[in-house]
């Protein structure tokens, strides 16, 4: 499932996420760490491909794992991060092994062992791969963060985790200087549509005959493109 945001009234979700990064003693929304990679891959595949069995399910998890590691090879000037909602983990429950002097892809060499479980995931970037290009030269659009790969493990659904992930994504996008946030939402998923509209996102009508990019999935899946203006200093 891929999220979609829409241009509409600015909400205070990003402000709340900034004030309360740990949204409850039981649920922490933060950037993914190296040791989260396998759980993130497993959450992604079990949510989007629940009927796949071994060995395909294992191959898909490896593919997703490699996709996460690709965050270190994004286009020049672009940003990307993976957010996770962790259940049953706080700062006090995390300890570290390694040295701060050792760097991996821009991250320090500390390896934290987290006792919590990854319950939800979200990818945020400014690659603009799924945004319409600008002008006759088809230039990459800037200032727009894109949300994708939003998933919550089945046993943790209906607990507001999706909303918390989106709120944190908004706060991150604001910190990157983005003026809006966008995504594609599966039009056959009323739960996701309700979530995003409830967060203030609105559908953007694609001009007739326009060939806007969209996620490459099954040809049977139709997407709504959605955007939302962010409450940044430039929009107030």
Coordinates of N, CA and C in Angstrom, one line a residue:
X1 N 0.9 -1.2 0.0 CA 0.0 0.0 0.0 C 0.9 1.2 0.0
X2 N 0.6 2.2 -0.8 CA 1.3 3.4 -0.9 C 0.5 4.6 -0.6
X3 N 1.0 5.4 0.3 CA 0.2 6.6 0.8 C 0.1 7.7 -0.2
X4 N -1.0 8.5 -0.1 CA -1.1 9.6 -0.9 C -1.6 10.8 -0.1
X5 N -1.0 11.9 -0.3 CA -1.4 13.1 0.4 C -1.9 14.1 -0.6
X6 N -2.7 15.1 -0.1 CA -3.3 16.0 -1.1 C -3.2 17.4 -0.6
X7 N -3.2 18.3 -1.6 CA -3.1 19.8 -1.2 C -4.4 20.2 -0.6
X8 N -4.3 20.7 0.6 CA -5.5 21.0 1.4 C -5.1 21.9 2.6
X9 N -6.0 22.0 3.5 CA -5.8 22.8 4.7 C -4.6 22.3 5.5
X10 N -3.7 23.2 6.0 CA -2.6 22.7 6.7 C -3.0 22.2 8.1
X11 N -2.4 21.1 8.5 CA -2.8 20.5 9.8 C -1.6 20.8 10.8
X12 N -1.9 20.5 12.0 CA -0.9 20.6 13.1 C -0.2 19.3 13.4
X13 N -0.4 18.3 12.6 CA 0.1 17.0 12.9 C 1.7 17.0 13.0
X14 N 2.3 17.8 12.1 CA 3.8 17.8 12.2 C 4.3 18.5 13.4
X15 N 3.5 19.5 13.9 CA 3.9 20.2 15.1 C 3.8 19.2 16.3
X16 N 2.7 18.4 16.3 CA 2.5 17.5 17.4 C 3.6 16.5 17.4
X17 N 4.0 16.0 16.2 CA 5.1 15.0 16.1 C 6.4 15.6 16.6
X18 N 6.6 16.8 16.4 CA 7.9 17.5 16.9 C 7.9 17.6 18.4
X19 N 6.7 17.9 19.0 CA 6.6 18.1 20.4 C 6.7 16.7 21.1
X20 N 6.1 15.7 20.5 CA 6.0 14.4 21.2 C 6.5 13.3 20.2
X21 N 7.8 13.2 20.0 CA 8.4 12.2 19.1 C 8.1 10.8 19.6
X22 N 8.1 10.6 20.9 CA 7.7 9.4 21.5 C 6.2 9.5 21.8
X23 N 5.3 9.0 21.0 CA 3.9 9.3 21.1 C 3.2 8.6 22.3
X24 N 3.8 7.6 22.9 CA 3.3 7.0 24.1 C 4.4 6.1 24.6
X25 N 4.3 5.7 25.9 CA 5.4 4.8 26.5 C 5.5 3.5 25.7
X26 N 4.5 3.1 25.0 CA 4.5 1.8 24.3 C 4.9 1.9 22.9
X27 N 4.7 3.0 22.2 CA 4.9 3.2 20.8 C 5.9 4.3 20.5
X28 N 6.9 4.0 19.8 CA 7.9 5.0 19.5 C 8.0 5.1 18.0
X29 N 7.9 6.2 17.4 CA 8.1 6.4 15.9 C 9.4 7.1 15.8
X30 N 10.3 6.5 15.0 CA 11.7 7.0 14.8 C 12.2 6.5 13.5
X31 N 13.4 7.0 13.1 CA 14.1 6.6 11.9 C 14.6 5.1 12.1
X32 N 14.5 4.3 11.1 CA 15.0 3.0 11.2 C 16.5 2.9 11.3
X33 N 17.0 1.9 12.1 CA 18.4 1.7 12.2 C 18.8 0.5 11.5
X34 N 20.1 0.2 11.4 CA 20.6 -0.9 10.7 C 20.0 -2.2 11.2
X35 N 19.9 -2.3 12.5 CA 19.4 -3.6 13.1 C 17.9 -3.8 12.9
X36 N 17.2 -2.7 12.4 CA 15.8 -2.9 12.1 C 15.5 -3.4 10.7
X37 N 16.5 -3.5 9.9 CA 16.3 -3.7 8.4 C 15.5 -5.0 8.2
X38 N 15.9 -6.1 8.9 CA 15.2 -7.4 8.6 C 13.7 -7.3 9.0
X39 N 13.4 -6.7 10.2 CA 12.0 -6.5 10.6 C 11.2 -5.6 9.7
X40 N 11.9 -4.6 9.2 CA 11.2 -3.7 8.2 C 10.9 -4.5 6.9
X41 N 11.8 -5.2 6.4 CA 11.6 -6.1 5.2 C 10.5 -7.1 5.5
X42 N 10.5 -7.7 6.7 CA 9.4 -8.7 7.0 C 8.1 -8.0 7.1
X43 N 8.0 -6.8 7.7 CA 6.7 -6.1 7.8 C 6.2 -5.7 6.5
X44 N 7.1 -5.2 5.6 CA 6.7 -4.9 4.2 C 6.1 -6.0 3.5
X45 N 6.8 -7.2 3.5 CA 6.4 -8.3 2.7 C 5.2 -9.0 3.3
X46 N 5.1 -9.1 4.6 CA 3.9 -9.8 5.2 C 2.6 -8.9 5.0
X47 N 2.8 -7.6 4.9 CA 1.7 -6.7 4.7 C 1.2 -6.7 3.2
X48 N 2.2 -6.6 2.3 CA 1.8 -6.4 0.9 C 1.7 -7.7 0.1
X49 N 2.4 -8.8 0.6 CA 2.4 -10.1 0.0 C 2.1 -11.2 1.0
X50 N 1.0 -11.1 1.7 CA 0.7 -12.1 2.8 C 0.5 -13.5 2.3
X51 N 0.2 -13.7 1.0 CA -0.1 -15.1 0.6 C 1.1 -15.8 -0.1
X52 N 2.2 -15.1 -0.1 CA 3.4 -15.7 -0.7 C 4.1 -16.7 0.3
X53 N 4.6 -17.7 -0.2 CA 5.2 -18.7 0.6 C 6.7 -18.9 0.2
X54 N 7.4 -19.6 1.0 CA 8.8 -19.9 0.8 C 9.0 -20.7 -0.6
X55 N 9.9 -20.4 -1.4 CA 11.1 -19.5 -1.2 C 10.8 -18.0 -1.6
X56 N 9.7 -17.8 -2.3 CA 9.5 -16.4 -2.8 C 9.4 -15.4 -1.7
X57 N 8.8 -15.8 -0.6 CA 8.7 -14.8 0.5 C 10.1 -14.4 1.0
X58 N 11.0 -15.4 1.0 CA 12.4 -15.1 1.5 C 13.1 -14.2 0.5
X59 N 12.9 -14.4 -0.8 CA 13.5 -13.6 -1.9 C 13.0 -12.2 -1.8
X60 N 11.7 -12.0 -1.6 CA 11.1 -10.7 -1.5 C 11.7 -9.9 -0.3
X61 N 11.9 -10.6 0.8 CA 12.5 -9.9 2.0 C 13.9 -9.5 1.7
X62 N 14.7 -10.3 1.0 CA 16.0 -9.9 0.7 C 16.0 -8.7 -0.3
X63 N 15.1 -8.7 -1.2 CA 15.0 -7.6 -2.2 C 14.7 -6.3 -1.4
X64 N 13.7 -6.4 -0.4 CA 13.4 -5.2 0.3 C 14.5 -4.7 1.2
X65 N 15.3 -5.7 1.7 CA 16.5 -5.4 2.5 C 17.5 -4.6 1.7
X66 N 17.7 -5.0 0.5 CA 18.6 -4.3 -0.4 C 18.1 -2.9 -0.8
X67 N 16.8 -2.8 -0.9 CA 16.2 -1.5 -1.2 C 16.4 -0.5 -0.1
X68 N 16.4 -1.0 1.2 CA 16.6 -0.2 2.3 C 18.1 0.3 2.3
X69 N 19.0 -0.6 2.0 CA 20.4 -0.2 2.0 C 20.7 0.8 0.9
X70 N 19.8 0.8 -0.1 CA 20.1 1.8 -1.2 C 19.9 3.2 -0.8
X71 N 19.4 3.4 0.4 CA 19.2 4.8 0.9 C 20.5 5.6 0.8
X72 N 21.6 4.9 0.8 CA 22.9 5.6 0.8 C 23.4 5.9 -0.7
X73 N 22.6 5.6 -1.7 CA 22.9 5.9 -3.1 C 21.8 6.7 -3.8
X74 N 21.2 7.6 -3.1 CA 20.1 8.4 -3.7 C 20.7 9.5 -4.5
X75 N 19.9 10.0 -5.4 CA 20.4 11.1 -6.3 C 20.9 12.3 -5.6
X76 N 21.8 13.0 -6.2 CA 22.4 14.2 -5.6 C 21.4 15.2 -5.2
X77 N 21.5 15.7 -3.9 CA 20.5 16.7 -3.5 C 19.2 16.2 -3.0
X78 N 19.0 14.9 -3.0 CA 17.7 14.3 -2.6 C 17.9 13.7 -1.2
X79 N 16.8 13.5 -0.5 CA 16.8 12.9 0.9 C 15.9 11.7 0.9
X80 N 16.2 10.7 1.8 CA 15.4 9.6 2.0 C 15.5 9.0 3.4
X81 N 14.5 8.6 4.0 CA 14.5 8.0 5.3 C 13.5 6.9 5.4
X82 N 13.7 6.0 6.3 CA 12.7 5.0 6.6 C 12.3 5.2 8.1
X83 N 11.0 5.3 8.3 CA 10.4 5.4 9.6 C 9.9 4.1 10.1
X84 N 10.0 3.9 11.4 CA 9.4 2.7 12.0 C 8.6 3.0 13.2
X85 N 7.5 2.3 13.5 CA 6.8 2.4 14.7 C 7.2 1.2 15.5
X86 N 7.8 1.4 16.7 CA 8.3 0.3 17.5 C 7.4 0.1 18.7
X87 N 7.0 -1.1 18.9 CA 6.1 -1.4 20.1 C 7.0 -1.9 21.2
X88 N 6.7 -1.4 22.4 CA 7.4 -2.0 23.6 C 8.8 -1.6 23.7
X89 N 9.2 -0.4 23.2 CA 10.6 0.0 23.3 C 10.7 1.5 23.6
X90 N 11.5 1.8 24.5 CA 11.8 3.2 24.8 C 13.3 3.4 24.8
X91 N 13.8 4.6 25.0 CA 15.2 4.9 24.9 C 15.9 4.1 26.0
X92 N 15.3 3.9 27.2 CA 15.9 3.2 28.3 C 16.1 1.7 28.0
X93 N 15.3 1.2 27.0 CA 15.4 -0.2 26.7 C 16.4 -0.5 25.6
X94 N 17.1 0.5 25.2 CA 18.0 0.3 24.1 C 19.5 0.5 24.5
X95 N 20.4 -0.5 24.1 CA 21.8 -0.3 24.5 C 22.6 -0.5 23.2
X96 N 23.8 0.0 23.2 CA 24.6 0.1 22.0 C 25.9 -0.6 22.1
X97 N 26.3 -1.1 20.9 CA 27.6 -1.8 20.8 C 28.4 -1.1 19.6
X98 N 29.6 -0.8 19.8 CA 30.3 -0.2 18.7 C 31.0 1.1 19.0
X99 N 31.5 1.8 18.0 CA 32.2 3.1 18.2 C 31.6 4.2 17.4
X100 N 31.4 5.3 18.0 CA 30.9 6.5 17.3 C 31.9 7.0 16.2
X101 N 33.1 6.5 16.2 CA 34.1 7.0 15.3 C 34.0 6.2 14.0
X102 N 33.2 5.0 14.0 CA 33.1 4.2 12.8 C 31.8 4.6 12.1
X103 N 31.9 4.9 10.8 CA 30.8 5.4 10.1 C 30.4 4.4 9.0
X104 N 29.1 4.2 8.8 CA 28.5 3.3 7.8 C 27.5 4.1 7.0
X105 N 27.8 4.5 5.8 CA 26.9 5.3 4.9 C 26.4 6.5 5.6
X106 N 27.2 7.2 6.4 CA 26.8 8.4 7.1 C 26.3 8.2 8.4
X107 N 26.1 6.9 8.8 CA 25.6 6.6 10.2 C 26.7 6.2 11.0
X108 N 26.6 6.4 12.3 CA 27.7 6.0 13.2 C 27.7 4.5 13.4
X109 N 28.8 4.0 13.9 CA 29.0 2.5 14.0 C 28.4 1.9 15.1
X110 N 27.6 2.6 15.9 CA 26.9 2.0 17.0 C 25.8 1.1 16.6
X111 N 25.8 -0.1 17.1 CA 24.7 -1.0 16.8 C 23.8 -1.2 18.0
X112 N 22.6 -0.7 18.0 CA 21.7 -0.8 19.1 C 20.9 -2.1 19.0
X113 N 20.7 -2.7 20.2 CA 19.9 -3.9 20.3 C 18.6 -3.5 20.9
X114 N 17.5 -3.6 20.1 CA 16.2 -3.1 20.5 C 15.3 -4.2 20.9
X115 N 14.7 -4.1 22.1 CA 13.8 -5.2 22.5 C 12.4 -5.1 22.0
X116 N 12.1 -4.0 21.3 CA 10.8 -3.8 20.8 C 10.5 -4.6 19.5
X117 N 9.3 -4.4 19.0 CA 8.9 -5.0 17.7 C 8.6 -3.9 16.7
X118 N 9.0 -4.0 15.5 CA 8.6 -3.1 14.5 C 7.1 -3.4 14.1
X119 N 6.2 -2.5 14.4 CA 4.8 -2.7 14.1 C 4.4 -2.0 12.8
X120 N 5.1 -1.0 12.4 CA 4.7 -0.2 11.2 C 5.9 0.4 10.6
X121 N 5.7 0.7 9.3 CA 6.9 1.2 8.5 C 6.4 2.3 7.5
X122 N 7.3 3.2 7.1 CA 6.9 4.2 6.1 C 8.2 4.7 5.5
X123 N 8.2 4.9 4.2 CA 9.4 5.5 3.5 C 9.1 6.9 3.1
X124 N 10.0 7.8 3.2 CA 9.9 9.2 2.9 C 11.1 9.6 2.1
X125 N 10.9 10.3 0.9 CA 12.0 10.7 0.1 C 11.6 12.0 -0.7
X126 N 12.7 12.6 -1.3 CA 12.5 13.7 -2.1 C 13.0 13.4 -3.5
X127 N 13.0 12.1 -3.9 CA 13.5 11.7 -5.2 C 12.7 12.2 -6.3
X128 N 11.4 12.4 -6.1 CA 10.4 12.8 -7.1 C 10.2 11.9 -8.2
X129 N 10.5 10.6 -8.0 CA 10.3 9.6 -9.1 C 8.9 9.4 -9.5
X130 N 8.0 9.6 -8.5 CA 6.5 9.4 -8.8 C 5.8 10.7 -8.9
X131 N 6.5 11.8 -9.1 CA 5.8 13.1 -9.3 C 6.0 13.6 -10.7
X132 N 5.0 14.3 -11.2 CA 5.0 14.8 -12.6 C 6.2 15.7 -12.8
X133 N 6.9 15.6 -13.9 CA 8.1 16.4 -14.2 C 7.6 17.8 -14.6
X134 N 8.6 18.8 -14.5 CA 8.2 20.2 -14.6 C 8.8 20.7 -15.9
X135 N 8.0 21.4 -16.7 CA 8.5 22.1 -17.9 C 8.8 21.2 -19.1
X136 N 9.2 21.8 -20.2 CA 9.5 21.1 -21.4 C 10.7 20.2 -21.2
X137 N 11.6 20.6 -20.3 CA 12.8 19.8 -20.1 C 12.6 18.7 -19.1
X138 N 11.4 18.6 -18.6 CA 11.0 17.5 -17.7 C 12.0 17.5 -16.5
X139 N 12.1 18.6 -15.8 CA 12.9 18.7 -14.7 C 12.3 18.1 -13.4
X140 N 13.2 17.5 -12.6 CA 12.7 16.9 -11.3 C 12.1 18.0 -10.4
X141 N 11.0 17.7 -9.8 CA 10.4 18.7 -8.9 C 11.1 18.7 -7.5
X142 N 11.1 19.8 -6.9 CA 11.8 19.9 -5.6 C 10.8 20.5 -4.6
X143 N 11.1 20.3 -3.4 CA 10.2 20.9 -2.3 C 9.0 20.0 -2.0
X144 N 9.0 18.8 -2.5 CA 7.8 17.9 -2.3 C 8.4 16.6 -1.7
X145 N 8.0 16.2 -0.5 CA 8.3 14.9 0.0 C 7.3 13.9 -0.4
X146 N 7.8 12.7 -0.7 CA 6.9 11.6 -1.2 C 6.9 10.4 -0.2
X147 N 5.7 10.0 0.2 CA 5.4 8.9 1.1 C 5.1 7.6 0.4
X148 N 5.7 6.5 0.8 CA 5.4 5.3 0.1 C 5.7 4.1 1.1
X149 N 5.2 2.9 0.7 CA 5.5 1.7 1.5 C 5.0 1.8 2.9
X150 N 3.8 2.4 3.1 CA 3.3 2.5 4.5 C 2.6 1.1 4.8
X151 N 3.0 0.5 5.9 CA 2.4 -0.8 6.3 C 2.4 -0.9 7.8
X152 N 1.4 -1.5 8.3 CA 1.3 -1.9 9.7 C 1.0 -3.4 9.8
X153 N 1.7 -4.0 10.7 CA 1.5 -5.5 10.9 C 0.0 -5.7 11.3
X154 N -0.5 -6.8 10.8 CA -1.9 -7.0 11.0 C -2.4 -7.0 12.5
X155 N -1.6 -7.6 13.4 CA -2.0 -7.6 14.8 C -1.9 -6.3 15.5
X156 N -1.3 -5.3 14.8 CA -1.2 -3.9 15.4 C -2.0 -2.9 14.8
X157 N -2.9 -3.3 13.9 CA -3.8 -2.4 13.2 C -4.9 -1.8 14.1
X158 N -5.5 -0.7 13.6 CA -6.6 -0.1 14.4 C -6.1 0.5 15.7
X159 N -4.9 0.8 15.8 CA -4.3 1.4 17.0 C -3.7 2.8 16.8
X160 N -4.0 3.4 15.6 CA -3.5 4.7 15.3 C -2.1 4.8 14.8
X161 N -1.5 3.7 14.6 CA -0.1 3.7 14.2 C 0.2 4.4 12.9
X162 N -0.7 4.1 11.9 CA -0.6 4.8 10.6 C -0.6 6.3 10.7
X163 N -1.5 6.8 11.5 CA -1.6 8.3 11.7 C -0.3 8.8 12.3
X164 N 0.3 8.0 13.2 CA 1.5 8.5 13.9 C 2.7 8.5 12.9
X165 N 2.7 7.5 12.1 CA 3.8 7.4 11.1 C 3.7 8.6 10.1
X166 N 2.5 8.9 9.7 CA 2.3 10.0 8.7 C 2.6 11.3 9.4
X167 N 2.2 11.5 10.7 CA 2.6 12.8 11.4 C 4.1 12.9 11.5
X168 N 4.8 11.9 11.8 CA 6.2 11.9 11.9 C 6.8 12.2 10.5
X169 N 6.3 11.7 9.5 CA 6.8 11.9 8.1 C 6.6 13.4 7.8
X170 N 5.5 14.0 8.2 CA 5.2 15.4 7.9 C 6.3 16.3 8.6
X171 N 6.6 15.9 9.9 CA 7.6 16.7 10.7 C 9.0 16.5 10.0
X172 N 9.3 15.4 9.5 CA 10.6 15.2 8.8 C 10.6 16.0 7.5
X173 N 9.5 16.0 6.8 CA 9.5 16.7 5.5 C 9.7 18.2 5.8
X174 N 9.1 18.7 6.9 CA 9.2 20.1 7.2 C 10.7 20.4 7.5
X175 N 11.3 19.5 8.3 CA 12.8 19.7 8.6 C 13.7 19.7 7.4
X176 N 13.2 19.1 6.3 CA 14.0 19.1 5.1 C 13.7 20.3 4.3
X177 N 12.7 21.1 4.7 CA 12.4 22.4 4.0 C 11.4 22.1 2.9
X178 N 10.6 21.0 2.9 CA 9.6 20.8 1.9 C 8.4 21.6 2.2
X179 N 7.7 22.0 1.1 CA 6.5 22.8 1.3 C 5.2 21.9 1.2
X180 N 5.3 20.7 0.7 CA 4.2 19.8 0.6 C 4.6 18.4 0.6
X181 N 3.7 17.5 0.8 CA 4.0 16.1 0.9 C 2.9 15.3 0.0
X182 N 3.4 14.3 -0.7 CA 2.5 13.6 -1.6 C 2.6 12.1 -1.5
X183 N 1.6 11.4 -2.1 CA 1.6 9.9 -2.2 C 0.6 9.4 -3.1
X184 N 0.7 8.1 -3.4 CA -0.3 7.4 -4.2 C -1.1 6.5 -3.2
X185 N -2.4 6.5 -3.3 CA -3.2 5.6 -2.4 C -4.0 4.7 -3.3
X186 N -4.0 3.4 -3.0 CA -4.7 2.4 -3.7 C -6.2 2.7 -3.6
X187 N -6.9 3.0 -4.7 CA -8.3 3.5 -4.7 C -9.2 2.4 -4.2
X188 N -8.8 1.2 -4.2 CA -9.6 0.1 -3.7 C -9.4 -0.2 -2.2
X189 N -8.7 0.7 -1.5 CA -8.4 0.5 -0.1 C -9.1 1.6 0.7
X190 N -10.4 1.5 1.1 CA -11.1 2.5 1.7 C -10.5 2.9 3.1
X191 N -9.9 2.0 3.7 CA -9.3 2.3 5.0 C -8.1 3.3 4.9
X192 N -7.3 3.1 3.9 CA -6.2 4.0 3.6 C -6.7 5.4 3.2
X193 N -7.6 5.3 2.3 CA -8.2 6.6 1.8 C -8.8 7.4 3.0
X194 N -9.5 6.8 3.9 CA -10.1 7.4 5.0 C -9.0 8.0 5.9
X195 N -7.9 7.2 6.1 CA -6.8 7.7 6.9 C -6.2 9.0 6.4
X196 N -5.9 9.0 5.1 CA -5.3 10.2 4.6 C -6.2 11.4 4.5
X197 N -7.4 11.2 4.1 CA -8.4 12.3 4.1 C -8.6 12.8 5.5
X198 N -8.6 12.0 6.5 CA -8.7 12.4 7.9 C -7.6 13.2 8.4
X199 N -6.4 13.0 7.7 CA -5.2 13.8 8.1 C -5.1 15.1 7.3
X200 N -6.1 15.3 6.5 CA -6.2 16.6 5.7 C -5.7 16.5 4.3
X201 N -5.5 15.3 3.8 CA -5.0 15.1 2.4 C -6.2 15.1 1.4
X202 N -5.9 15.6 0.2 CA -7.0 15.6 -0.8 C -6.4 15.1 -2.1
X203 N -7.4 14.5 -2.8 CA -7.0 13.9 -4.1 C -6.7 15.0 -5.2
X204 N -5.7 14.8 -6.0 CA -5.4 15.7 -7.1 C -5.9 15.1 -8.4
X205 N -6.7 15.8 -9.1 CA -7.2 15.3 -10.4 C -6.1 15.3 -11.5
X206 N -5.8 14.2 -12.1 CA -4.8 14.2 -13.1 C -5.4 14.7 -14.4
X207 N -4.8 15.6 -15.1 CA -5.3 16.2 -16.3 C -5.6 15.1 -17.4
X208 N -6.6 15.2 -18.1 CA -7.0 14.2 -19.1 C -5.9 14.1 -20.1
X209 N -5.5 12.9 -20.4 CA -4.4 12.6 -21.4 C -3.0 12.7 -20.8
X210 N -2.9 13.2 -19.6 CA -1.6 13.3 -19.0 C -1.0 11.9 -18.5
X211 N 0.2 11.7 -18.7 CA 0.9 10.5 -18.3 C 1.8 10.7 -17.1
X212 N 1.1 10.8 -16.0 CA 1.9 11.0 -14.7 C 2.4 9.7 -14.2
X213 N 3.6 9.7 -13.6 CA 4.2 8.5 -13.1 C 3.4 8.0 -11.9
X214 N 3.5 6.7 -11.8 CA 2.8 6.0 -10.6 C 3.5 4.8 -10.3
X215 N 3.3 4.2 -9.1 CA 4.0 3.0 -8.7 C 3.8 1.9 -9.6
X216 N 4.8 1.1 -9.9 CA 4.7 -0.1 -10.8 C 4.3 -1.3 -10.0
X217 N 3.0 -1.6 -10.1 CA 2.4 -2.8 -9.4 C 1.5 -3.5 -10.4
X218 N 0.6 -4.3 -9.8 CA -0.3 -5.0 -10.7 C -1.1 -4.0 -11.5
X219 N -1.4 -4.3 -12.8 CA -2.2 -3.4 -13.7 C -3.6 -3.2 -13.2
X220 N -4.1 -4.1 -12.3 CA -5.4 -4.0 -11.8 C -5.6 -3.0 -10.7
X221 N -4.5 -2.5 -10.2 CA -4.5 -1.6 -9.1 C -4.6 -0.2 -9.6
X222 N -5.5 0.6 -9.2 CA -5.7 2.0 -9.6 C -5.3 2.9 -8.4
X223 N -4.6 4.0 -8.7 CA -4.2 4.8 -7.6 C -4.8 6.2 -7.6
X224 N -5.0 6.8 -6.4 CA -5.4 8.2 -6.3 C -4.1 8.9 -5.9
X225 N -3.8 10.0 -6.6 CA -2.7 10.8 -6.3 C -3.1 11.9 -5.3
X226 N -2.5 12.0 -4.2 CA -2.9 12.9 -3.2 C -1.8 13.8 -2.7
X227 N -2.1 15.0 -2.3 CA -1.0 15.9 -1.7 C -1.6 16.7 -0.6
X228 N -0.7 17.3 0.2 CA -1.1 18.1 1.3 C 0.0 19.2 1.5
X229 N -0.5 20.4 1.7 CA 0.4 21.5 2.1 C 0.9 21.4 3.5
X230 N 2.2 21.6 3.7 CA 2.8 21.5 5.0 C 2.8 22.9 5.7
X231 N 2.7 22.9 7.0 CA 2.7 24.1 7.8 C 4.1 24.5 8.0
X232 N 4.7 25.2 7.0 CA 6.1 25.6 7.1 C 6.1 27.1 7.2
X233 N 7.3 27.7 7.6 CA 7.4 29.2 7.7 C 7.0 29.9 6.4
X234 N 7.2 29.2 5.2 CA 6.9 29.8 4.0 C 5.4 29.8 3.6
X235 N 4.6 28.9 4.3 CA 3.2 28.8 4.0 C 2.3 29.4 5.1
X236 N 2.9 30.1 6.1 CA 2.1 30.8 7.1 C 2.1 32.3 6.9

